[in-house]
C-alpha cells in the first residue's frame, strides 16, 4: 500500500453499450409515450362510454317526449277511426318529424301495422324490432333495437282513445350512427390534449435523461452495470481488506477479505458500525485526519498495517493487510536480494581466480597454477570446517556467502571459534536467516564508512546454552548515533538516508514474535548487535 499508488488515477476502459440497445434518453421518451398513450386511451374510452350513455339517455328521453306528444294530438287519435287512417296520419306525422328533427316517427295500430312511416312503401306492413308488447300493454319505453331503417334509440308510447283504451303505438327513433358520430366528434376534442401530452413527454424525457446521465457520469445503465461487476470482481480478488466507512462511522462496503478478518455479518443485515467490529481503528483518529498509510493497528490480537484515504461525501477508504504477510513478503524479497548479492560476489571471486589460473597456465607455470588451486581448495575446506558446527544448512551457507562478500569488499570477516548452533533451532531457521543477513549487511555498510586504508573488521559469534541461543554481530564502524538510541529499531529510521530503515525493524519484529530480544551496545570500540532467543521458543517452534 503506497501513497503514490493512492494518488494515481485508475485507468478504466468503459464497456461500450450494445449498438442494438436504445439510449436512455430514447428509452425514457418511448416509455413516457407508452404511458401517456395508455392513459389517454383509457380516458378516451371512459369519456366515449360516458358520452354514449349520456347521448342515449338524452335522445331516448327526447324520443319518448316526442312520441308522447304525438300520441296525445287529437287529430292523431281521431284518425284511428277513419276508414283509411294512413291518408290522414302519414302526412301529419311526417310534418311533425321534419319539425322536431327525428330520424323517423312511426305510428301503428294495436296489431302493429304501420299507419305512418317516412317511407310510403312501408305503410300497411308490420312494425319490426320486437319491442311493441310493452307499449300495446299501456307502458312507455325507451329501447335500442334494429328496425327496417337500422339500429336506433326509440321512444315508444301507447295511443289511447277517449275511453283510455290502447288503440295503437307511436315510435320515435334516432338512428345510432348519428349518436356514434356525435360521440366521435366530441372524442376528437381529446386529440389536442394528447398531442400536448406527447410534447410534454418528449421535453420531460430529454430533461430527465440528461440529468440522470450527468449524475451517472454520461454512462448508460448497461455500462454502469458492467463497471460494477468489474469492480466487484476486483474487490473479491484482492488479498487486502477494503472498507468504505461513511462520515457517521458506518461500514458501507467490505470486500470478502475484510469481512473475513473483521467478522462482519453477511449481506442483508443492517450495516455495522466500525467501532463495533474494529474499535482500534475507530478510536485511532485516523478517519478524521488526512490520507495516511502503513499505520500499525490491531484487529483483536492480529497486527495489521492500514492505509486511510479520503473519498467524496466525507467517506473514507480503508485498505489493510495482515502485517505478518507483509513481513513475510519483505523477508522473501530481502532473502532473494541477499542471495543475488552473494552469488554475484562468489561469481566475481571465482572469475578472478579462474583468470589467475588461466594466466599462469598461459605463462607455462603449471606449478603456480596448481598452488593457487590448492590454496583455494584449502580455503574452502577451512571455511567448511569453520561452519561445520552450524547444523542449520541455510544458515551455514549464508555465513559462507557473506564471507565471500566480505572478501570482495575488503572486509576482514571472522567467525568466532567455537561458534555452533544445533539443528533443534531448524523451525526458526528463516527468522535466524533474516536476522543474521540483515545484521551482517548493516555491519558491512557501517565499516565501509571508514576512511580508505583503515582496517574494516566484522565478527560473528553463535552459541546456545540451556537458557536459549545468542547471535552476535560486532563491527568497528562508527556505531549508532546517541541521539537515535532505540529509535534505530523503528520502521523508516536509518542513518543512511531516505528509503532505508526496514531491515532492523523486520528483525526486531520477527525476534519479538518468537519471544526474543534484539539489543545493541558498544564494547571495546565495537558496535555489537545481539539476538537472544529463549529456550521456550524451541517448544513453540516444535
Coordinates of C-alpha atoms in Angstrom, one line a residue:
X1 CA 0.0 0.0 0.0
X2 CA 1.9 3.0 -1.2
X3 CA 0.8 6.6 -1.2
X4 CA 2.0 7.0 -4.8
X5 CA -0.5 4.4 -5.8
X6 CA -3.3 6.1 -4.0
X7 CA -2.6 9.4 -5.7
X8 CA -2.7 7.9 -9.2
X9 CA -5.9 7.6 -11.1
X10 CA -7.3 4.2 -12.0
X11 CA -7.2 3.5 -15.7
X12 CA -10.6 2.2 -16.7
X13 CA -11.8 1.3 -20.2
X14 CA -15.6 1.7 -20.1
X15 CA -17.5 -1.1 -21.8
X16 CA -19.3 0.1 -24.9
X17 CA -23.1 -0.3 -24.9
X18 CA -24.6 -2.6 -27.5
X19 CA -25.5 -0.8 -30.7
X20 CA -28.8 -2.6 -30.8
X21 CA -29.9 -1.1 -27.5
X22 CA -31.6 2.4 -27.4
X23 CA -30.0 5.1 -25.4
X24 CA -31.5 6.0 -22.0
X25 CA -33.0 9.3 -23.5
X26 CA -34.9 7.4 -26.2
X27 CA -36.0 4.8 -23.7
X28 CA -37.4 7.4 -21.4
X29 CA -39.2 9.1 -24.3
X30 CA -40.7 5.8 -25.5
X31 CA -41.7 4.8 -22.0
X32 CA -43.5 8.1 -21.4
X33 CA -45.2 8.0 -24.8
X34 CA -46.4 4.5 -24.0
X35 CA -47.7 5.6 -20.6
X36 CA -49.4 8.7 -22.0
X37 CA -50.9 6.7 -24.8
X38 CA -52.4 4.1 -22.4
X39 CA -53.7 6.8 -20.1
X40 CA -55.2 8.8 -22.9
X41 CA -56.8 5.7 -24.4
X42 CA -58.3 4.8 -21.0
X43 CA -59.5 8.4 -20.6
X44 CA -60.9 8.5 -24.1
X45 CA -62.7 5.1 -23.6
X46 CA -64.2 6.3 -20.4
X47 CA -65.4 9.5 -21.9
X48 CA -66.8 7.9 -25.0
X49 CA -68.7 5.4 -22.9
X50 CA -70.0 8.1 -20.7
X51 CA -70.9 10.3 -23.7
X52 CA -72.7 7.4 -25.4
X53 CA -74.6 6.7 -22.3
X54 CA -75.5 10.4 -21.9
X55 CA -76.5 10.7 -25.6
X56 CA -78.6 7.6 -25.4
X57 CA -80.3 8.9 -22.3
X58 CA -80.9 12.4 -23.7
X59 CA -82.1 11.1 -27.1
X60 CA -84.2 8.4 -25.5
X61 CA -85.9 11.0 -23.4
X62 CA -86.3 13.2 -26.4
X63 CA -87.8 10.4 -28.5
X64 CA -90.1 9.4 -25.6
X65 CA -91.2 13.1 -25.3
X66 CA -92.0 13.4 -29.0
X67 CA -93.9 10.1 -29.0
X68 CA -95.8 11.2 -26.0
X69 CA -96.7 14.5 -27.7
X70 CA -97.8 12.8 -31.0
X71 CA -99.8 10.2 -29.1
X72 CA -101.9 12.9 -27.5
X73 CA -102.6 15.0 -30.6
X74 CA -106.4 14.9 -31.2
X75 CA -106.0 14.6 -34.9
X76 CA -103.8 11.6 -34.5
X77 CA -106.3 9.9 -32.1
X78 CA -109.3 10.7 -34.3
X79 CA -107.5 9.4 -37.4
X80 CA -107.7 5.8 -36.0
X81 CA -111.5 5.9 -36.6
X82 CA -111.1 6.8 -40.3
X83 CA -111.6 4.2 -43.0
X84 CA -108.1 5.0 -44.3
X85 CA -106.0 6.2 -41.3
X86 CA -102.8 6.3 -43.2
X87 CA -104.1 9.0 -45.5
X88 CA -104.6 11.3 -42.6
X89 CA -101.8 10.2 -40.2
X90 CA -98.9 9.8 -42.6
X91 CA -98.8 13.5 -43.9
X92 CA -99.4 14.8 -40.4
X93 CA -96.7 12.7 -38.6
X94 CA -94.1 13.4 -41.3
X95 CA -94.6 17.1 -40.9
X96 CA -94.1 16.8 -37.2
X97 CA -90.9 14.6 -37.8
X98 CA -89.4 17.2 -40.1
X99 CA -90.0 19.9 -37.5
X100 CA -88.6 18.0 -34.5
X101 CA -85.6 16.6 -36.4
X102 CA -86.2 12.9 -35.6
X103 CA -85.0 10.3 -38.0
X104 CA -88.4 8.7 -38.1
X105 CA -91.8 8.7 -36.4
X106 CA -93.8 5.5 -37.0
X107 CA -97.5 5.1 -35.9
X108 CA -99.0 1.7 -35.8
X109 CA -102.4 0.2 -34.8
X110 CA -102.9 -2.2 -32.0
X111 CA -101.9 -5.1 -34.3
X112 CA -98.6 -3.4 -35.1
X113 CA -99.4 -2.5 -38.6
X114 CA -97.8 0.7 -39.8
X115 CA -100.2 3.6 -40.3
X116 CA -97.5 6.3 -40.7
X117 CA -93.9 5.9 -41.9
X118 CA -91.2 8.1 -43.5
X119 CA -91.1 5.7 -46.5
X120 CA -94.5 5.3 -48.1
X121 CA -93.8 1.8 -49.4
X122 CA -93.5 0.6 -45.7
X123 CA -97.1 1.6 -44.9
X124 CA -99.5 -1.3 -44.2
X125 CA -96.6 -3.5 -43.2
X126 CA -95.9 -4.9 -39.6
X127 CA -93.6 -2.9 -37.4
X128 CA -90.3 -4.6 -36.7
X129 CA -88.0 -4.6 -33.6
X130 CA -90.0 -6.9 -31.4
X131 CA -90.5 -4.2 -28.7
X132 CA -94.2 -3.4 -29.2
X133 CA -95.5 -5.6 -26.4
X134 CA -94.9 -3.1 -23.6
X135 CA -96.4 -0.1 -25.4
X136 CA -99.5 -2.1 -26.5
X137 CA -99.9 -3.1 -22.9
X138 CA -100.1 0.5 -21.9
X139 CA -96.4 1.2 -20.9
X140 CA -94.0 3.8 -22.2
X141 CA -90.5 2.5 -23.0
X142 CA -87.1 3.6 -24.4
X143 CA -85.3 0.8 -26.3
X144 CA -82.4 0.2 -28.6
X145 CA -83.5 -2.0 -31.5
X146 CA -82.9 -2.7 -35.1
X147 CA -85.8 -2.0 -37.4
X148 CA -86.2 -1.6 -41.1
X149 CA -84.1 1.7 -41.1
X150 CA -81.3 0.2 -38.9
X151 CA -80.3 0.3 -35.2
X152 CA -81.9 3.2 -33.4
X153 CA -82.8 4.6 -30.0
X154 CA -86.6 4.6 -29.8
X155 CA -89.1 6.1 -27.5
X156 CA -92.5 4.2 -27.7
X157 CA -95.8 5.5 -26.2
X158 CA -99.3 3.9 -26.5
X159 CA -102.1 5.8 -28.2
X160 CA -105.3 5.8 -26.2
X161 CA -108.9 6.7 -27.2
X162 CA -111.4 8.7 -25.2
X163 CA -112.2 5.6 -23.2
X164 CA -108.5 5.2 -22.3
X165 CA -108.2 2.1 -24.3
X166 CA -104.9 1.4 -26.2
X167 CA -105.7 1.7 -29.9
X168 CA -102.1 2.0 -31.3
X169 CA -98.5 2.9 -30.7
X170 CA -96.2 5.8 -31.6
X171 CA -92.5 5.1 -32.1
X172 CA -90.0 8.0 -32.5
X173 CA -86.4 6.9 -33.3
X174 CA -82.9 8.4 -33.7
X175 CA -80.5 6.2 -35.7
X176 CA -77.4 5.0 -33.8
X177 CA -74.8 6.1 -36.4
X178 CA -75.8 9.7 -35.6
X179 CA -75.1 9.0 -31.9
X180 CA -71.7 7.4 -32.8
X181 CA -70.8 10.4 -34.9
X182 CA -71.6 12.8 -32.1
X183 CA -69.5 10.7 -29.7
X184 CA -66.6 10.6 -32.1
X185 CA -66.8 14.3 -32.7
X186 CA -66.6 15.0 -29.0
X187 CA -63.8 12.4 -28.6
X188 CA -61.8 14.2 -31.2
X189 CA -61.5 17.1 -28.8
X190 CA -59.1 15.0 -26.8
X191 CA -56.6 14.8 -29.6
X192 CA -55.0 18.2 -28.9
X193 CA -54.5 17.3 -25.3
X194 CA -53.0 14.0 -26.4
X195 CA -50.6 16.0 -28.6
X196 CA -49.7 18.3 -25.7
X197 CA -49.1 15.2 -23.6
X198 CA -46.7 13.8 -26.2
X199 CA -44.8 17.1 -26.4
X200 CA -44.6 17.2 -22.6
X201 CA -43.3 13.5 -22.6
X202 CA -40.6 14.4 -25.1
X203 CA -39.4 17.5 -23.3
X204 CA -39.5 15.9 -19.8
X205 CA -37.8 12.8 -21.0
X206 CA -35.0 14.9 -22.6
X207 CA -34.6 17.0 -19.4
X208 CA -34.8 14.0 -17.0
X209 CA -32.5 11.7 -19.1
X210 CA -29.8 14.5 -19.3
X211 CA -29.9 15.0 -15.6
X212 CA -29.7 11.3 -15.0
X213 CA -26.8 10.8 -17.5
X214 CA -25.0 13.7 -15.9
X215 CA -25.4 12.1 -12.5
X216 CA -24.2 8.7 -14.0
X217 CA -21.1 10.3 -15.5
X218 CA -22.6 10.2 -19.0
X219 CA -22.8 6.4 -18.9
X220 CA -25.6 4.2 -20.0
X221 CA -27.2 1.8 -17.4
X222 CA -25.6 -1.2 -19.1
X223 CA -22.2 0.4 -18.9
X224 CA -22.7 1.1 -15.2
X225 CA -23.7 -2.5 -14.5
X226 CA -20.6 -3.8 -16.4
X227 CA -18.3 -1.4 -14.3
X228 CA -20.0 -2.5 -11.1
X229 CA -19.4 -6.2 -12.0
X230 CA -15.7 -5.4 -12.8
X231 CA -15.1 -3.5 -9.6
X232 CA -16.9 -6.2 -7.6
X233 CA -14.7 -8.9 -9.1
X234 CA -11.6 -6.8 -8.4
X235 CA -12.6 -6.3 -4.8
X236 CA -13.3 -10.1 -4.4
X237 CA -9.9 -11.0 -5.8
X238 CA -7.9 -8.6 -3.6
X239 CA -5.9 -10.2 -0.8
X240 CA -6.1 -6.9 1.1
X241 CA -9.1 -6.0 3.2
X242 CA -11.0 -3.0 1.8
X243 CA -13.6 -1.0 3.7
X244 CA -15.6 2.1 2.9
X245 CA -16.8 4.0 6.0
X246 CA -19.2 6.9 5.9
X247 CA -18.9 10.1 8.0
X248 CA -21.1 8.6 10.7
X249 CA -18.8 5.6 11.2
X250 CA -21.0 3.0 9.5
X251 CA -19.4 0.5 7.1
X252 CA -20.8 0.9 3.6
X253 CA -18.7 -1.6 1.8
X254 CA -16.5 -4.5 2.8
X255 CA -14.8 -6.9 0.4
X256 CA -14.7 -10.7 1.3
X257 CA -11.2 -10.4 2.8
X258 CA -12.2 -7.5 5.1
X259 CA -15.4 -9.3 6.1
X260 CA -13.4 -12.4 6.9
X261 CA -10.8 -10.6 9.0
X262 CA -13.3 -8.4 10.9
X263 CA -16.1 -11.0 11.2
X264 CA -18.6 -8.6 9.5
X265 CA -22.2 -10.2 9.2
X266 CA -23.4 -11.3 5.8
X267 CA -25.2 -9.1 3.4
X268 CA -28.9 -8.3 4.0
X269 CA -28.5 -7.2 7.6
X270 CA -28.1 -3.6 8.8
X271 CA -24.7 -2.1 8.0
X272 CA -22.5 -2.5 11.1
X273 CA -20.7 0.4 12.8
X274 CA -16.9 0.5 12.6
X275 CA -16.5 0.8 16.4
X276 CA -18.4 -2.5 16.9
X277 CA -16.1 -4.6 14.6
X278 CA -12.8 -2.6 14.6
X279 CA -12.6 -0.4 17.7
X280 CA -8.9 0.1 17.4
X281 CA -9.3 2.0 14.1
X282 CA -12.5 3.8 15.2
X283 CA -10.6 5.2 18.3
X284 CA -7.3 5.9 16.5
X285 CA -8.4 9.2 15.0
X286 CA -7.1 8.2 11.5
X287 CA -10.6 8.6 10.0
X288 CA -10.6 12.3 10.9
X289 CA -7.2 13.2 9.6
X290 CA -5.7 13.3 6.1
X291 CA -4.5 10.4 3.9
X292 CA -2.2 8.0 5.7
X293 CA -0.6 4.7 5.1
X294 CA 1.2 1.8 6.8
X295 CA -0.3 2.6 10.1
X296 CA 0.2 -0.2 12.7
X297 CA -3.2 -1.3 14.2
X298 CA -4.7 -4.4 15.7
X299 CA -7.8 -6.4 14.8
X300 CA -8.2 -8.1 18.2
X301 CA -4.8 -9.7 18.7
X302 CA -3.9 -9.6 14.9
X303 CA -1.5 -6.9 13.9
X304 CA -2.2 -5.2 10.6
X305 CA -0.9 -2.4 8.5
X306 CA -3.6 0.0 7.3
X307 CA -4.0 3.0 5.0
X308 CA -6.8 5.5 5.1
X309 CA -7.7 7.7 2.1
X310 CA -10.3 10.4 1.7
X311 CA -13.3 9.8 -0.6
X312 CA -16.2 12.1 -1.8
X313 CA -19.1 12.9 0.6
X314 CA -16.9 12.5 3.7
X315 CA -16.4 8.8 3.2
X316 CA -13.1 7.0 4.0
X317 CA -11.4 4.2 2.1
X318 CA -9.5 1.8 4.4
X319 CA -7.1 -0.7 3.0
X320 CA -5.4 -3.1 5.4
X321 CA -3.4 -6.3 5.4
X322 CA -2.1 -8.8 7.9
X323 CA 1.3 -7.4 9.0
X324 CA 2.7 -10.9 9.1
X325 CA 2.0 -11.4 5.4
X326 CA 3.8 -8.1 4.6
X327 CA 6.7 -9.0 6.7
X328 CA 6.9 -12.4 5.0
X329 CA 7.0 -10.8 1.6
X330 CA 9.6 -8.2 2.7
X331 CA 11.6 -11.0 4.1
X332 CA 11.4 -13.1 1.0
X333 CA 12.5 -10.0 -1.0
X334 CA 15.4 -9.4 1.3
X335 CA 16.5 -13.0 1.1
X336 CA 16.3 -13.0 -2.7
X337 CA 18.3 -9.8 -2.9
X338 CA 20.8 -11.2 -0.4
X339 CA 21.3 -14.5 -2.3
X340 CA 21.7 -12.5 -5.6
X341 CA 24.4 -10.4 -3.9
X342 CA 26.2 -13.5 -2.5
X343 CA 26.1 -15.2 -5.9
X344 CA 27.4 -12.1 -7.6
X345 CA 30.3 -11.9 -5.0
X346 CA 31.1 -15.5 -5.5
X347 CA 31.0 -15.3 -9.2
X348 CA 33.3 -12.2 -9.2
X349 CA 35.7 -14.0 -6.8
X350 CA 35.8 -17.2 -8.9
X351 CA 36.2 -15.2 -12.1
X352 CA 39.3 -13.6 -10.6
X353 CA 40.7 -17.0 -9.5
X354 CA 40.0 -18.5 -12.9
X355 CA 41.6 -15.6 -14.7
X356 CA 44.7 -16.0 -12.5
X357 CA 44.9 -19.7 -13.1
X358 CA 44.4 -19.3 -16.9
X359 CA 47.1 -16.7 -17.0
X360 CA 49.6 -18.9 -15.1
X361 CA 48.9 -21.8 -17.5
X362 CA 49.5 -19.5 -20.5
X363 CA 52.7 -18.4 -18.9
X364 CA 53.6 -22.1 -18.6
X365 CA 53.8 -22.0 -14.9
X366 CA 51.6 -25.0 -14.0
X367 CA 53.1 -25.4 -10.6
X368 CA 52.0 -21.9 -9.5
X369 CA 48.6 -22.5 -11.1
X370 CA 48.3 -25.7 -9.1
X371 CA 49.3 -23.9 -5.9
X372 CA 46.5 -21.3 -6.5
X373 CA 44.0 -24.1 -7.0
X374 CA 45.3 -25.9 -3.8
X375 CA 45.2 -22.6 -1.9
X376 CA 41.6 -22.0 -3.0
X377 CA 40.6 -25.6 -2.1
X378 CA 42.2 -25.3 1.3
X379 CA 40.4 -22.0 2.0
X380 CA 37.1 -23.6 1.0
X381 CA 37.9 -26.6 3.2
X382 CA 38.8 -24.3 6.1
X383 CA 35.5 -22.4 5.7
X384 CA 33.6 -25.6 5.7
X385 CA 35.4 -26.7 8.8
X386 CA 34.6 -23.3 10.3
X387 CA 30.8 -23.7 9.9
X388 CA 30.7 -27.4 10.5
X389 CA 29.2 -26.9 13.9
X390 CA 26.4 -24.8 12.5
X391 CA 23.8 -27.5 11.9
X392 CA 21.4 -25.3 10.0
X393 CA 22.5 -25.7 6.4
X394 CA 20.9 -22.5 5.1
X395 CA 22.4 -20.5 8.0
X396 CA 25.9 -22.1 7.3
X397 CA 25.5 -21.3 3.6
X398 CA 24.6 -17.7 4.4
X399 CA 27.8 -17.4 6.5
X400 CA 29.9 -18.7 3.6
X401 CA 28.3 -16.4 1.2
X402 CA 28.8 -13.4 3.5
X403 CA 32.5 -14.4 3.8
X404 CA 32.9 -14.2 0.0
X405 CA 31.1 -10.9 0.0
X406 CA 33.4 -9.5 2.7
X407 CA 36.5 -10.6 0.7
X408 CA 35.1 -8.7 -2.3
X409 CA 34.6 -5.6 -0.2
X410 CA 38.0 -5.8 1.5
X411 CA 36.4 -6.5 4.9
X412 CA 38.0 -8.9 7.4
X413 CA 35.1 -11.1 8.4
X414 CA 35.8 -13.6 11.2
X415 CA 33.6 -16.3 12.8
X416 CA 34.4 -16.7 16.5
X417 CA 36.0 -20.1 17.3
X418 CA 33.6 -22.4 19.0
X419 CA 30.5 -20.9 17.3
X420 CA 27.9 -23.6 17.0
X421 CA 24.1 -24.0 16.6
X422 CA 22.2 -27.3 16.9
X423 CA 19.6 -28.5 14.4
X424 CA 17.0 -28.0 17.2
X425 CA 16.6 -24.4 16.0
X426 CA 15.6 -25.5 12.5
X427 CA 12.0 -24.4 13.0
X428 CA 13.2 -20.9 13.4
X429 CA 15.8 -21.1 10.6
X430 CA 14.0 -18.5 8.5
X431 CA 13.9 -15.9 11.3
X432 CA 17.5 -16.5 12.1
X433 CA 18.5 -16.1 8.4
X434 CA 16.6 -12.8 8.3
X435 CA 18.3 -11.6 11.5
X436 CA 21.9 -12.8 10.5
X437 CA 21.6 -11.5 6.9
X438 CA 20.4 -8.0 7.9
X439 CA 22.8 -7.6 10.8
X440 CA 25.8 -8.7 8.7
X441 CA 24.8 -6.4 5.8
X442 CA 24.4 -3.5 8.2
X443 CA 27.8 -4.2 9.7
X444 CA 29.4 -4.3 6.3
X445 CA 27.8 -0.9 5.4
X446 CA 29.0 0.5 8.7
X447 CA 32.7 -0.4 8.3
X448 CA 32.7 0.7 4.7
X449 CA 32.1 4.3 6.0
X450 CA 35.6 4.2 7.4
X451 CA 38.4 6.0 5.6
X452 CA 40.3 4.2 2.8
X453 CA 43.3 2.3 4.2
X454 CA 41.8 1.7 7.6
X455 CA 41.1 -1.9 8.7
X456 CA 37.5 -3.0 8.5
X457 CA 36.6 -5.8 10.9
X458 CA 33.3 -7.7 11.4
X459 CA 32.9 -10.6 13.8
X460 CA 30.2 -13.2 14.1
X461 CA 29.5 -15.3 17.2
X462 CA 26.8 -18.0 17.5
X463 CA 26.1 -20.1 20.6
X464 CA 23.5 -21.8 22.7
X465 CA 23.0 -22.9 26.3
X466 CA 20.1 -24.3 28.4
X467 CA 18.5 -20.8 28.5
X468 CA 18.4 -20.4 24.8
X469 CA 20.6 -19.1 21.9
X470 CA 22.6 -15.9 21.2
X471 CA 23.8 -14.4 17.9
X472 CA 26.2 -11.5 18.0
X473 CA 27.4 -9.4 15.1
X474 CA 30.1 -6.8 16.0
X475 CA 31.9 -4.3 13.8
X476 CA 34.4 -1.5 14.3
X477 CA 32.3 1.1 12.4
X478 CA 31.1 4.4 13.8
X479 CA 28.2 2.9 15.7
X480 CA 24.6 4.1 16.3
X481 CA 24.4 7.9 16.9
X482 CA 23.5 8.6 20.5
X483 CA 20.5 10.8 19.6
X484 CA 18.8 7.9 17.8
X485 CA 19.1 5.3 20.6
X486 CA 16.4 2.7 20.5
X487 CA 14.6 4.6 17.7
X488 CA 17.0 2.8 15.3
X489 CA 14.8 -0.2 15.6
X490 CA 11.7 1.7 14.3
X491 CA 10.5 1.4 10.7
X492 CA 12.0 4.1 8.4
X493 CA 14.6 5.2 10.9
X494 CA 18.1 5.0 9.4
X495 CA 21.5 6.8 9.4
X496 CA 21.8 6.2 5.7
X497 CA 19.1 8.5 4.2
X498 CA 15.6 8.1 2.7
X499 CA 14.1 4.8 1.8
X500 CA 16.1 2.8 4.4
X501 CA 15.3 1.7 7.9
X502 CA 13.4 -1.5 7.1
X503 CA 16.0 -4.3 8.0
X504 CA 16.4 -3.7 11.7
X505 CA 12.7 -3.2 12.1
X506 CA 11.9 -6.5 10.4
X507 CA 14.5 -8.3 12.6
X508 CA 13.1 -6.7 15.7
X509 CA 9.5 -7.7 14.9
X510 CA 10.4 -11.2 14.0
X511 CA 12.5 -11.8 17.1
X512 CA 9.9 -10.2 19.3
X513 CA 7.2 -12.5 17.9
X514 CA 9.4 -15.5 19.0
X515 CA 9.7 -14.1 22.5
X516 CA 13.3 -13.0 21.9
X517 CA 15.1 -9.7 22.1
X518 CA 17.3 -7.6 19.8
X519 CA 19.8 -5.4 21.7
X520 CA 22.8 -3.3 20.8
X521 CA 25.7 -1.7 22.6
X522 CA 29.3 -0.6 22.3
X523 CA 32.1 -2.9 23.6
X524 CA 35.8 -2.3 23.2
X525 CA 35.4 0.1 20.2
X526 CA 33.0 -2.3 18.5
X527 CA 29.3 -1.9 17.9
X528 CA 27.5 -5.1 19.0
X529 CA 24.1 -6.3 17.9
X530 CA 22.8 -9.3 19.9
X531 CA 19.9 -11.5 19.1
X532 CA 18.7 -13.7 22.0
X533 CA 16.0 -16.4 21.8
X534 CA 14.8 -18.2 24.9
X535 CA 14.7 -22.0 25.1
X536 CA 10.9 -21.7 25.2
X537 CA 11.0 -20.7 21.5
X538 CA 12.1 -24.3 20.8
X539 CA 8.9 -25.7 22.3
X540 CA 6.7 -23.2 20.4
X541 CA 8.6 -24.0 17.2
X542 CA 8.1 -27.7 17.6

